[in-house]
XYZ file of C-alpha atoms in Angstrom:
637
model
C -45.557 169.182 125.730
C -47.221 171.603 128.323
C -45.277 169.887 131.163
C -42.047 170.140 129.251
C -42.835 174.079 128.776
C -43.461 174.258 132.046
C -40.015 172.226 133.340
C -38.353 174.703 130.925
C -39.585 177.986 132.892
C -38.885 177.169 135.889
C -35.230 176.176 134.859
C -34.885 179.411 133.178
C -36.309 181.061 136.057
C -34.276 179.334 138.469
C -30.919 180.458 136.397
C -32.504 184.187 136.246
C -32.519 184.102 140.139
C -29.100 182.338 140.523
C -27.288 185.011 137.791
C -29.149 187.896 139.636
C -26.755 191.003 140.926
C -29.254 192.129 143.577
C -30.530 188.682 144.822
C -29.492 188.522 148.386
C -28.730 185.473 150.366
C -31.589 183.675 152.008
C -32.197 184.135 155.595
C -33.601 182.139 158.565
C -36.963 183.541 159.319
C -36.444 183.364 162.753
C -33.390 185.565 162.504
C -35.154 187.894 160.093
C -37.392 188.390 163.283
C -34.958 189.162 165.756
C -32.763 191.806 163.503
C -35.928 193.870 161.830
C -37.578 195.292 163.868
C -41.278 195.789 162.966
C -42.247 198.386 160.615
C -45.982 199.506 159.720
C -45.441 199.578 155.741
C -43.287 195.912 155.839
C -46.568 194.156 154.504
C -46.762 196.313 151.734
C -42.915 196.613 150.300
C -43.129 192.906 150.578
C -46.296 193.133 148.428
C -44.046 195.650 145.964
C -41.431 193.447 145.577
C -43.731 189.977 144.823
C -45.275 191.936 142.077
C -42.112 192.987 140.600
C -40.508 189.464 140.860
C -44.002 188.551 139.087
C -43.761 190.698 136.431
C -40.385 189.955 135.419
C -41.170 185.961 135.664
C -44.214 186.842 133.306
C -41.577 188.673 131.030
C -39.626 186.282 131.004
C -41.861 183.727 130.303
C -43.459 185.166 127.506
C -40.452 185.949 125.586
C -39.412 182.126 126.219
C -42.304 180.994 125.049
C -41.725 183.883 121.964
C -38.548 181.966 121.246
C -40.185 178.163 121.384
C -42.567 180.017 119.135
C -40.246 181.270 116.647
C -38.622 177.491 116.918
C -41.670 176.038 115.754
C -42.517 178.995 113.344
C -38.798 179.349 111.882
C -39.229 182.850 112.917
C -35.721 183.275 114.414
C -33.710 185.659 112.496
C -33.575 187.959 115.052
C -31.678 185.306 117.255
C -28.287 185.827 115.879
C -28.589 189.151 115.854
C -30.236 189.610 119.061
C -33.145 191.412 119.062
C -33.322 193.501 122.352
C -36.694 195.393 121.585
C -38.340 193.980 124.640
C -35.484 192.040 126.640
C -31.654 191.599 126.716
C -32.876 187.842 126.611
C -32.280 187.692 123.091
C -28.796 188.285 122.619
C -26.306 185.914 121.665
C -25.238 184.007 124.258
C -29.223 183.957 126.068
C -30.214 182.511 122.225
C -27.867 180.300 123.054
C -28.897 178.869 126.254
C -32.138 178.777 125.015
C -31.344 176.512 122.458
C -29.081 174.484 124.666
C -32.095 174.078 126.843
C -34.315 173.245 124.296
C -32.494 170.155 123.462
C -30.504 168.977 126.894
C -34.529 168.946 127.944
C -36.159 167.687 124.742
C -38.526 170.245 124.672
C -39.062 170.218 120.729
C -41.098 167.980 118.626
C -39.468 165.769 115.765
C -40.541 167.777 113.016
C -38.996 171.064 114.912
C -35.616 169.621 114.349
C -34.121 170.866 111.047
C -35.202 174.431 111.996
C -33.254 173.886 115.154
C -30.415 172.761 113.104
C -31.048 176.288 110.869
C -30.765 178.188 113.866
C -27.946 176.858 115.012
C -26.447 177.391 111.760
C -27.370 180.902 111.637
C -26.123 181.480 115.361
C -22.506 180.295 114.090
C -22.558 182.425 111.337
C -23.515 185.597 113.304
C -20.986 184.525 116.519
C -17.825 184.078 114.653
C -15.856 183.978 118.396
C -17.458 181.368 120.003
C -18.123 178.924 117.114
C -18.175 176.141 119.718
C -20.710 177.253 122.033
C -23.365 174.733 120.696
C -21.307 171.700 119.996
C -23.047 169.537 122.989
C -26.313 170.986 121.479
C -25.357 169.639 118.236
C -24.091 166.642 119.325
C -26.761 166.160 121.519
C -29.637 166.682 118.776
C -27.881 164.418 116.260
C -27.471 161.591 118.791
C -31.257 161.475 118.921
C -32.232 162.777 114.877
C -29.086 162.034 112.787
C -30.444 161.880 110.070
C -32.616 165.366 109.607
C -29.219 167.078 111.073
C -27.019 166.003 108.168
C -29.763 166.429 105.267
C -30.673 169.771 106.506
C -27.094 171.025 106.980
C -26.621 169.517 103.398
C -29.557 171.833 102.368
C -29.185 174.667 104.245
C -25.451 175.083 103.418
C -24.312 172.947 100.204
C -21.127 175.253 99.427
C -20.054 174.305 102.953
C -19.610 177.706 104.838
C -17.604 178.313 107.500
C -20.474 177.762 110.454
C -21.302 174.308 108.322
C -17.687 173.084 108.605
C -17.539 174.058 112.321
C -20.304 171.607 112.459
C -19.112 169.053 110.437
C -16.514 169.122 112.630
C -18.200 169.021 115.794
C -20.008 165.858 114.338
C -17.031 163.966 113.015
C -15.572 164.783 116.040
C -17.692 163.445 118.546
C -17.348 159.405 119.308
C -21.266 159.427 119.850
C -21.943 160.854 116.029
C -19.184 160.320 113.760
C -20.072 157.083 112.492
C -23.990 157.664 112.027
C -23.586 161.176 110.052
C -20.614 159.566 107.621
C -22.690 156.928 106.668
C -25.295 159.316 106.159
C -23.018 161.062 103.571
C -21.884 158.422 102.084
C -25.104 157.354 101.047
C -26.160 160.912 99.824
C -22.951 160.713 97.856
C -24.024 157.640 95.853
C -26.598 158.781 94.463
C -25.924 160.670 91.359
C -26.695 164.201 91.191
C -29.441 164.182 93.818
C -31.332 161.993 96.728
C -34.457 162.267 97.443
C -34.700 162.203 101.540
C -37.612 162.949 103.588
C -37.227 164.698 106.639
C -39.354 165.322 109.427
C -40.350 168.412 109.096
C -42.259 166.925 105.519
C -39.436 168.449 103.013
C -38.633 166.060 100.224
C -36.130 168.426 98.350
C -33.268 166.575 96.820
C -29.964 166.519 98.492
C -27.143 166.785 95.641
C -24.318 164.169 95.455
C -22.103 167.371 94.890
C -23.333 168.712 98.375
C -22.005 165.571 100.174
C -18.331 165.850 98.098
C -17.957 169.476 99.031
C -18.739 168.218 103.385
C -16.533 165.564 102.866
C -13.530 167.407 101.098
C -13.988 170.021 104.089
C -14.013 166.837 106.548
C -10.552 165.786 105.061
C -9.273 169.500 105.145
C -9.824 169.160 108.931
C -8.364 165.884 109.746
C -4.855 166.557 108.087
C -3.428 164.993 111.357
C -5.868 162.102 111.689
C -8.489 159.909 109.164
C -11.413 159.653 111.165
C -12.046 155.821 111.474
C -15.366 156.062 109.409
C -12.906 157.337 106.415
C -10.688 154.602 106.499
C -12.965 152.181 107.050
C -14.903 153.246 103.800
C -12.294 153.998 102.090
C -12.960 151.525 98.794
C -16.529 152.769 98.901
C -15.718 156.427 98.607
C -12.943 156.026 96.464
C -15.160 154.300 93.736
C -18.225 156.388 94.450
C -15.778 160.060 94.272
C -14.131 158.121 90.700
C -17.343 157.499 89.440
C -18.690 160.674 90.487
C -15.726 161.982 88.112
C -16.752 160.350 85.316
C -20.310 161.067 85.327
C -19.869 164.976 85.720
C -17.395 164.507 82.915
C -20.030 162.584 80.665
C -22.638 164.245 80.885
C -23.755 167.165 82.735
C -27.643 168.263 83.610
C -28.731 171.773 83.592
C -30.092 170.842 87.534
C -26.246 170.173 88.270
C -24.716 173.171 86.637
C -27.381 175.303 88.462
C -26.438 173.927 91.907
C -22.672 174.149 91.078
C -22.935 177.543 89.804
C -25.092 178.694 93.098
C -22.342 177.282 94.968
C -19.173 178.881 93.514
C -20.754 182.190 94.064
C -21.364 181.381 97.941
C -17.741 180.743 97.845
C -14.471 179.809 95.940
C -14.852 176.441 93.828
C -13.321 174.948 90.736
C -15.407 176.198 87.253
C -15.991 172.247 86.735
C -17.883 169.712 89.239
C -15.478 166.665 87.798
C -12.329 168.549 88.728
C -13.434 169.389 92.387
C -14.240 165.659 92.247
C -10.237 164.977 91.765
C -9.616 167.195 94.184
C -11.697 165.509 96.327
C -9.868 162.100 95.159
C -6.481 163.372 96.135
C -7.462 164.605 99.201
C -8.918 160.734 100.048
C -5.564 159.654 98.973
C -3.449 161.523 100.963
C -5.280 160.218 104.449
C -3.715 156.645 103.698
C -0.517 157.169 101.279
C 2.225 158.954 101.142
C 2.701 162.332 98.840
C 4.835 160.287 96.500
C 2.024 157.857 95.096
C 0.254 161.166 94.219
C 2.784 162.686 92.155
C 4.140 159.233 90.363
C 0.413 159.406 89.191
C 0.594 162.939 88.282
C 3.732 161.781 86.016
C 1.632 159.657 84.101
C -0.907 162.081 83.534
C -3.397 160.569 85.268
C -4.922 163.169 86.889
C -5.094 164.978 83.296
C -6.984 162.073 81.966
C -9.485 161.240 84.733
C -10.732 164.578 83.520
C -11.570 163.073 79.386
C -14.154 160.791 78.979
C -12.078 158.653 76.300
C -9.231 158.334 78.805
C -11.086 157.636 82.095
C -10.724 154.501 81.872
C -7.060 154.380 81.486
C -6.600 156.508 84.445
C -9.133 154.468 86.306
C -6.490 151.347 85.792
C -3.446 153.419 86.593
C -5.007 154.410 90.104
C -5.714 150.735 90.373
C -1.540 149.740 89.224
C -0.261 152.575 91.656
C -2.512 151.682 94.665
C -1.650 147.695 94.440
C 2.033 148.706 94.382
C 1.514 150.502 97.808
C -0.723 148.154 99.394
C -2.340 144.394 98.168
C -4.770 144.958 101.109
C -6.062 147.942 99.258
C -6.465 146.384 96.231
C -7.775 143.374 97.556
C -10.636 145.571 99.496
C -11.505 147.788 96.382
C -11.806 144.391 94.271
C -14.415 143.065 97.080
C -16.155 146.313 96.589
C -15.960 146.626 92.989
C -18.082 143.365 92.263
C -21.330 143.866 93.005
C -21.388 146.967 91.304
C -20.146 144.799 88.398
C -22.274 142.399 89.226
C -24.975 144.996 88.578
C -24.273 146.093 85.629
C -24.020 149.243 86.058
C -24.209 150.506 82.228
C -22.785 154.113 83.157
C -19.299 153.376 84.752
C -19.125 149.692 84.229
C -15.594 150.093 81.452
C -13.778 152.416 83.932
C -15.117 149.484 86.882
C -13.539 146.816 84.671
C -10.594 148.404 84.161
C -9.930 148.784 87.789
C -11.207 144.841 88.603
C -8.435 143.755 85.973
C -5.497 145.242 87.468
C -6.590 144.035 91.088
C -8.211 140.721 90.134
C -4.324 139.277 91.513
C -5.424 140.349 95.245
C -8.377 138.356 95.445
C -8.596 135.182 96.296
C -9.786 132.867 92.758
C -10.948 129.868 94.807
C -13.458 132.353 96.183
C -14.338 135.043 94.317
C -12.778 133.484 91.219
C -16.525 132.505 90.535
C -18.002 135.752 90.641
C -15.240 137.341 88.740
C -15.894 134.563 85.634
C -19.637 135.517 85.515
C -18.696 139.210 84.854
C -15.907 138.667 82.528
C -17.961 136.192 80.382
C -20.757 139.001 79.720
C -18.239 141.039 78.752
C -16.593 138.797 76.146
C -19.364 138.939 73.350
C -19.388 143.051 73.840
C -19.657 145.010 70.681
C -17.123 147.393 72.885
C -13.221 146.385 71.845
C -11.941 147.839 75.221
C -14.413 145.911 77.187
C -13.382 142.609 75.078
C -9.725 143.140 75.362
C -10.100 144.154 80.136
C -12.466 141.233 80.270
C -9.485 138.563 78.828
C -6.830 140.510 80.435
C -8.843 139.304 83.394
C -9.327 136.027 81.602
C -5.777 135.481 81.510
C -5.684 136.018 85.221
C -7.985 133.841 86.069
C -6.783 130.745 83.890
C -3.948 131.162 85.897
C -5.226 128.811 88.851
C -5.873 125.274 88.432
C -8.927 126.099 90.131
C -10.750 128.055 87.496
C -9.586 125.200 84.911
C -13.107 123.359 84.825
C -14.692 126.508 85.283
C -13.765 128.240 81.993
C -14.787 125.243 79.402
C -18.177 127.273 79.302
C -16.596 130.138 77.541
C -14.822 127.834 74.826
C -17.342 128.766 72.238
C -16.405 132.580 73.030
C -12.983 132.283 73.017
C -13.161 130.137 69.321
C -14.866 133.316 68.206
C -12.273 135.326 69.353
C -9.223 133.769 67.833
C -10.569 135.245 64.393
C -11.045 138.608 65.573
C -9.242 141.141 63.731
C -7.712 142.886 67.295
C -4.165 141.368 67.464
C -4.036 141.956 71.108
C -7.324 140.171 71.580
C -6.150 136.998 69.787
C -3.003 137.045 71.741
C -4.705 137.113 75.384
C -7.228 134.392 74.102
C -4.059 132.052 72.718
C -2.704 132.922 76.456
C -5.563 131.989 78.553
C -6.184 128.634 76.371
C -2.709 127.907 76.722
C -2.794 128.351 80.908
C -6.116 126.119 81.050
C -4.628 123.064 79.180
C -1.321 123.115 80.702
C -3.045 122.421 83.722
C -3.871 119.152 81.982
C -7.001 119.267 84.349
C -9.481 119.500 81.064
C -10.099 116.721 78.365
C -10.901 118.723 74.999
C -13.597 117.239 72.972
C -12.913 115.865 69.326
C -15.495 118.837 67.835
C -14.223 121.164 70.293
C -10.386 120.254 68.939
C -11.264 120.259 65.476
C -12.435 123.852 65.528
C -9.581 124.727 67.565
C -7.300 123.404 64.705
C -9.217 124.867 62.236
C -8.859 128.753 64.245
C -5.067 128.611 65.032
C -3.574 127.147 61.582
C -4.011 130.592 59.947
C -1.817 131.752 62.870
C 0.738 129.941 62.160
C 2.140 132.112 59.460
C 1.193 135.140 61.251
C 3.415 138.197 60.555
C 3.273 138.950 64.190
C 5.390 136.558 65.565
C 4.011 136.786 69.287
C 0.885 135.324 68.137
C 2.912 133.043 65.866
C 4.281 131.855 68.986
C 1.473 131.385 70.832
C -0.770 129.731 68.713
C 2.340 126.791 68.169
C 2.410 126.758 71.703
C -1.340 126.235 72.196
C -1.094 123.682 69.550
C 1.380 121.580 71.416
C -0.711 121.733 74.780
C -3.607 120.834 72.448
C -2.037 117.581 71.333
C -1.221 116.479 74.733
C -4.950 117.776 76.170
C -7.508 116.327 73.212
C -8.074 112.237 72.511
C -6.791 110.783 69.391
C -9.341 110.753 66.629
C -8.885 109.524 63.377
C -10.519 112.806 62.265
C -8.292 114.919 63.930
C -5.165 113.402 61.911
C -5.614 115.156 58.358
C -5.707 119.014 60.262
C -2.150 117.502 62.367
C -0.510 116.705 59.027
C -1.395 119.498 57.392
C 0.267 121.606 60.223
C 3.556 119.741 59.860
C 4.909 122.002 56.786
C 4.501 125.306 58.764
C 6.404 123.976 61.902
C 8.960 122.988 59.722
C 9.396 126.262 58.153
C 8.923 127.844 60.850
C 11.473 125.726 62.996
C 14.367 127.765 61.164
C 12.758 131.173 61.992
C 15.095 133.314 63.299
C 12.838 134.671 66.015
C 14.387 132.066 68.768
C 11.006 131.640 70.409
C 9.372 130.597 67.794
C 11.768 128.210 66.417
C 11.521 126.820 70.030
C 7.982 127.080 69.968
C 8.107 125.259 66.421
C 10.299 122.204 67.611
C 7.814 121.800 70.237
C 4.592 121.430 68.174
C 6.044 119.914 66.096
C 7.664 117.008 68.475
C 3.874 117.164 70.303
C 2.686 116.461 65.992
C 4.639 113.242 65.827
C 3.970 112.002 69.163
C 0.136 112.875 68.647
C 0.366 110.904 64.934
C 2.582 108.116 66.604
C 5.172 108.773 63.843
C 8.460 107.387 65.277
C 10.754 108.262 62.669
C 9.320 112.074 62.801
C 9.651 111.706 66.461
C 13.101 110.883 66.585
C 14.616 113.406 63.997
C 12.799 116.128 65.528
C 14.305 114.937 69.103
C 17.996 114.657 67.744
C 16.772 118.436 65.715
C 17.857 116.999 62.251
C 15.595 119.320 60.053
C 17.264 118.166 56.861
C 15.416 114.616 56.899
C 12.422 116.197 57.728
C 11.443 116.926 53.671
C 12.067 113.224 52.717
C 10.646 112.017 55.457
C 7.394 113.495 55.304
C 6.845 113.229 51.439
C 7.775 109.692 51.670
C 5.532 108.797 53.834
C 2.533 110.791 53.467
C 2.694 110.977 49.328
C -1.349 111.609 48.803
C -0.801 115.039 50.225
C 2.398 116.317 48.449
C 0.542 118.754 46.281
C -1.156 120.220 49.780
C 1.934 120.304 51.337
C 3.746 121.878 48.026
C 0.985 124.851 48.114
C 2.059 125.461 51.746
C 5.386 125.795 50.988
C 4.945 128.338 48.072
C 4.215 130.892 50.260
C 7.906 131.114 52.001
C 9.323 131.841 48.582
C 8.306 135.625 49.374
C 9.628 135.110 53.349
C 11.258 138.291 54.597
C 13.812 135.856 56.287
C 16.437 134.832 53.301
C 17.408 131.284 54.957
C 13.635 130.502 54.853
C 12.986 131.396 51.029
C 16.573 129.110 50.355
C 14.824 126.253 52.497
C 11.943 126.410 50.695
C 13.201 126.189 47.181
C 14.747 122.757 48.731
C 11.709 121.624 49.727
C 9.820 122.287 46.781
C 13.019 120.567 44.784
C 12.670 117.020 46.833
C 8.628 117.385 46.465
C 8.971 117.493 43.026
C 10.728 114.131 42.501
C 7.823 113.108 44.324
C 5.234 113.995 41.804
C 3.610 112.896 38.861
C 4.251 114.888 35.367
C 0.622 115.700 35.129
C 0.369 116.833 38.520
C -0.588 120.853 38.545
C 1.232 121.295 41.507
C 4.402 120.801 39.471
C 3.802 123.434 37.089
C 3.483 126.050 40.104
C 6.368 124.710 41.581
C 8.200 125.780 38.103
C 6.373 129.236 37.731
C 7.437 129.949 41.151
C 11.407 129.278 40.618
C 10.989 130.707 36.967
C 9.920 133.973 38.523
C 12.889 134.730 41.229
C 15.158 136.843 39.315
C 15.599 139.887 41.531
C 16.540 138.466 44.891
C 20.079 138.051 46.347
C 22.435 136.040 44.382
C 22.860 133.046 46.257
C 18.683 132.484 46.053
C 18.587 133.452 42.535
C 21.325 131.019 41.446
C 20.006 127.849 43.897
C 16.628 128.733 42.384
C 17.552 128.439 38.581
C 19.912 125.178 39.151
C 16.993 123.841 40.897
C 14.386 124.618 38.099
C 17.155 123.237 35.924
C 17.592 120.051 37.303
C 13.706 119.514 37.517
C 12.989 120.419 33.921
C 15.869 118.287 32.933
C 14.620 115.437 34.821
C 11.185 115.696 33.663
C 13.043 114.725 29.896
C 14.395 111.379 31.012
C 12.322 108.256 31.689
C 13.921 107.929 35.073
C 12.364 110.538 36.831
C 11.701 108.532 39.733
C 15.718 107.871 39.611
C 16.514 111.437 40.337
């Protein structure tokens, strides 16, 4: 360290000789001789004029080793200010050199670094014309310690001044440091509300997340004409970090935070809130890599507003997700990559706003390779005592069952999904119907007789569903089921007791589900190997179906009369007129004693205040029963 010192003098000395007004050109001796002449006192002015030279050397020296002092003592207020007590050597620009030398010659220590950083801070602060007199110093000094540089700036200046975003700028600027000091603050920026970081000088202080979002906002304020290529690159990871840094200041805020927020606004002017700095911060990320227009189609949908409440974060989140996957798939595709481990993690805090934002991009990823990954996250999420998570995790479900690859892969969650067909969310049920529905058509999967059985037993409830979307569906899924299971004898009873429904339900007028209806109902017969059912179904002659079936299935007619008493109160008039038929032609199919026949009476009996035409075929049909049940020919009629 002596050497250096010493190195460091004598290059100060030299540029004190070099920059001095009297110093006079150097001279040969022997032509020194031949102009002077020879003077008596010549020994002793030359004497005089060593000693001077001496004593300003020693001057100098001492005050330079004053400064390297106040380096290593952090005494070095008076550097900005210049404190010419002693020497013009400590004005502003000789500070300056000083410090220049000090690190062009390395003649510091390690631990000397983040007060060389706070002096360089203060200098800027006190120079405000010649803000880039230290850059190479700075550069310099951060190629060698980037890491103290950017946690002490952090420190020294968290509301950003204006001699911290000259050197922000210096650093983002330079080839040599720009990558280094962003992935410095990135990584102070992901850890929420404060890192701990040693630096070399021993401090362990925390460095707030908030810190790193005000640098970085003032980093995108500079680069309006370019994104620095550590931006871009990065761009999922800040994005997600800055939304989740949103939500958590939203959430919940500690008294440490509000502290360090509310020392910051009164170093300079800052939103009232942390979370809506944070969505300034988002916008300005934004606007490096799309155009103004994504912004405000966003800002349409209030989704700025609602990044901003808790209970619609996650909404917002997924909007952000919609908007940025219209612009770009790449982007999507890269936030997706980025977005599962931190799923992956289970990150309890932001893991609903995460999902939301996996769900709309899950169609950019590849399935054959990250479909795995993706299935392991979603199936954690399907037992959740959380509604929303249920409902994003089969949204992504749905997704997913999509590719014949994931087929095989998704028999695990069977039980799950049986559980959720009798889950009182409408929406639920309908994505679950949807994502069975995509995995059998595949045809890929053999369903199990138990498996099938339960499946029957879930969706026959559904059948008469007011909602006819899920009415749809669960026909639909019924079908594929019947071309996807083996035939078991103990699968038979559940298929015939299906058959009334799809028959009623075959002369809905919602047109997809009478379509839907025709098909289960066509996949019923094949499944039962019931030609004649077969073939009126294919030629759509729904009149034979009544005989049909009660003629050949007569142990069940009282089941089958049951389920048709229900469509007596139909909404749809055709249906309660086809179901008084039916329950006619059943009757001739019953015995006297049978109880079924007295409901089927009751029921008719009690329609007295419903259109005319319903009323009158439900009395002539009542009428024709009771007066059949007073002959001896009943089975005649």
């Amino acid at each position: 360290m002596a050497g250096r010192r010493f190195s460091l003098l004598r290059l100060f000395r030299r540029k004190k000789e070099e920059e001095s007004p009297g110093a006079a050109p150097a001279q040969q001796p022997e032509e020194v001789q031949q102009v002077q002449p020879p003077q008596e006192d010549a020994g002793q002015e030359r004497t005089e004029e060593q000693l001077r030279a001496r004593g300003r050397f020693r001057r100098a020296a001492q005050l330079v080793c004053r400064f390297i002092r106040c380096i290593w003592h952090e005494e070095a207020t008076f550097m900005a200010t210049g404190d010419t007590a002693d020497s013009d050597l400590f004005n502003a620009q000789t500070s300056a050199a000083l410090l220049d030398m000090l690190v062009e010659n390395s003649v510091y220590k390690a631990k000397q670094v983040p007060t060389i950083v706070r002096c360089i801070h203060q200098w800027l602060m006190s120079n405000v014309s010649a803000e880039h007199r230290l850059d190479k110093t700075l550069v310099l000094l951060t190629e060698e310690h980037p890491m103290d540089v950017a946690v002490t700036l952090l420190r020294s200046a968290p509301a950003c001044d204006r001699a911290a975003r000259t050197m922000w700028k210096t650093l983002i600027s330079s080839r040599w440091t720009k990558e280094p000091v962003l992935q410095i603050l990135f990584r102070v920026l992901e850890y929420w509300p404060a890192h701990r970081r040693r630096t070399s000088d021993g401090d362990e202080r925390d460095v707030f997340a908030l810190a790193a979002t005000v640098a970085l906002w003032e980093i995108l304020q500079l680069s309006h004409s370019w994104c620095p290529g550590g931006v871009k690159d990065n761009f999922p990871r800040l994005l997600l970090t800055l939304l989740f840094q949103v939500f958590i200041s939203t959430e919940e805020m500690s008294e440490e935070v509000e502290t360090f927020w509310r020392r910051c606004r009164e170093q300079r002017s800052l939103p009232p809130n942390p979370n809506r700095f944070a969505v300034q911060t988002v916008k300005a990320l934004l606007r490096q890599l799309l155009d103004e227009d994504v912004l405000m189609a966003i800002g349409r949908k209030c989704g700025w507003d609602m990044l901003l409440k808790a209970d619609s974060h996650h909404y917002a989140v997924g909007l952000l997700a919609r908007e940025l996957c219209r612009v770009s798939r790449s982007f999507g595709r890269s936030i997706a990559i980025s977005l599962l481990p931190r799923l992956s993690r289970g990150e309890p805090l932001w893991e609903l706003p995460a999902l939301a934002f996996l769900v709309e991009v899950l169609h950019c990823l590849n399935p054959r390779q990250y479909g795995p990954s993706v299935l392991q996250i979603i199936s954690r999420h399907l037992r959740s005592q959380c509604p929303e998570r249920r409902r994003l995790a089969l949204r992504g479900l749905v997704v997913l069952s999509r590719d014949p690859a994931m087929a095989k892969s998704m028999r695990s969650l069977s039980e799950s999904l049986l559980e959720l067909l009798q889950d009182a969310d409408t929406d639920a049920v309908q994505m679950t119907l949807s994502a069975f529905i995509n995995v059998l058509h595949f045809q890929i999967v053999i369903i199990s007789t138990p498996t099938a059985l339960k499946l029957l037993e879930a969706l026959r409830p559904l059948f008469d569903n007011e909602h006819s979307q899920l009415q749809q569906l669960s026909m639909l899924l019924f079908w594929e089921l019947m071309e996807a299971t083996e035939r078991s004898k103990s699968l038979k009873p559940h298929v015939y007791l299906s058959l009334v429904p799809f028959y009623f339900n075959w002369h809905n007028e919602n047109q997809r589900v009478a379509e839907a209806s025709w098909r289960a109902l066509f996949g019923a017969a094949r499944f039962l190997k019931w030609r004649d059912l077969e073939d009126l179904v294919t030629m759509e002659q729904p009149w034979r179906f009544p005989e049909c079936l009660l003629e050949k299935d007569r142990s069940r007619v009282g089941q089958y009369v049951r389920q048709a008493l229900p469509f007596l109160e139909s909404p749809e008039k055709p249906l309660r007129k086809l179901a008084i038929k039916f329950l006619g032609i059943a009757a001739r199919s019953m015995k006297q004693e049978q109880p079924e026949l007295q409901l089927i009476c009751q029921a008719l009996q009690d329609i007295t205040d419903d259109s005319p035409a319903v009323s009158n075929l439900a009395q002539e049909t009542l009428q024709i029963i009771r007066a059949v049940r007073r002959t001896s020919f009943f089975h005649f009629w």
